[in-house]
Coordinates of C-alpha atoms in Angstrom, one line a residue:
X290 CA -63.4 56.1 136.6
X291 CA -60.0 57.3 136.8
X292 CA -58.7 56.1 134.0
X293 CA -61.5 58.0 132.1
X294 CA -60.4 61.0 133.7
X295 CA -56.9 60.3 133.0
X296 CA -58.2 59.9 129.2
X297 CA -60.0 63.2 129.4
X298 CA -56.9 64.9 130.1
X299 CA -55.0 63.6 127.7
X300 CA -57.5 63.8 125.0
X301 CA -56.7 67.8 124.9
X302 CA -53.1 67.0 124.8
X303 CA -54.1 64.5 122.0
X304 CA -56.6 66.8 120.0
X305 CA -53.1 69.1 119.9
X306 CA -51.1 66.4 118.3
X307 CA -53.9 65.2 116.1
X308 CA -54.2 69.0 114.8
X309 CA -50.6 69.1 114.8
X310 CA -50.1 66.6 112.9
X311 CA -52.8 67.5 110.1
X312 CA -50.8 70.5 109.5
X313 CA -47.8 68.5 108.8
X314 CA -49.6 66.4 106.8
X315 CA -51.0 69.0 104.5
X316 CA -47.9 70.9 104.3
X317 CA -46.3 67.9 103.3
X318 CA -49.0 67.3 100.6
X319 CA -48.7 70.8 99.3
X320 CA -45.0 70.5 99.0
X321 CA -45.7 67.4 97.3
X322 CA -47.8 68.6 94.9
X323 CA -45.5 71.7 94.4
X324 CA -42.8 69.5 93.6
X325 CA -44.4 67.3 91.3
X326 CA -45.8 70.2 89.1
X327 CA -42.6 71.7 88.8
X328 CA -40.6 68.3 88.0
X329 CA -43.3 67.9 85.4
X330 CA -42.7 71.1 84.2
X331 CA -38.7 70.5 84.1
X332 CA -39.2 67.1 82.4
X333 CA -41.8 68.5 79.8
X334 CA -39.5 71.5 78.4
X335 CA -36.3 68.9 78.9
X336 CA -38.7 66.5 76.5
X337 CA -39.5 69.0 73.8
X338 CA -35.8 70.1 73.9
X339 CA -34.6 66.8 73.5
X340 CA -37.5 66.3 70.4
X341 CA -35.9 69.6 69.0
X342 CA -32.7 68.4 69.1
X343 CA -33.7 64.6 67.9
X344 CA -35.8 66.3 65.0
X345 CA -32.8 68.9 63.9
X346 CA -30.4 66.2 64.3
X347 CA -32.4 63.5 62.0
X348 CA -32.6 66.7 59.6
X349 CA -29.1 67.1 59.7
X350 CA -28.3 63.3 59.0
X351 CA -30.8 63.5 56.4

C-alpha cells in the first residue's frame, strides 16, 4: 500500500512533466514546421533564380 501512495504522489509531480513536456514537444513541432516552410520558401525562389539565370545564360550562349 505504500508504494501506491508513494505513486499517487508522484503521479501529480508526473502529470506536470508529462504536460511539460507536451508543450515542448509542440513547440518544437511548430518551430519545425516554421522552419521547413521558410527553407522551402528560400530554396523555391533560390530555384527559379537559378532557372532565370540558367535560361538567360543558355540565351546568351545561343
Amino acid at each position: 500500500s505504500s508504494g501506491s501512495s508513494s505513486s499517487s504522489s508522484s503521479s501529480n509531480s508526473k502529470v506536470g512533466v508529462v504536460v511539460v513536456v507536451v508543450v515542448v514537444v509542440v513547440v518544437v513541432v511548430v518551430v519545425v514546421v516554421v522552419v521547413v516552410v521558410v527553407v522551402v520558401c528560400v530554396v523555391a525562389s533560390l530555384a527559379a533564380a537559378t532557372t532565370d539565370a540558367a535560361h538567360s545564360v543558355t540565351i546568351i550562349i545561343h
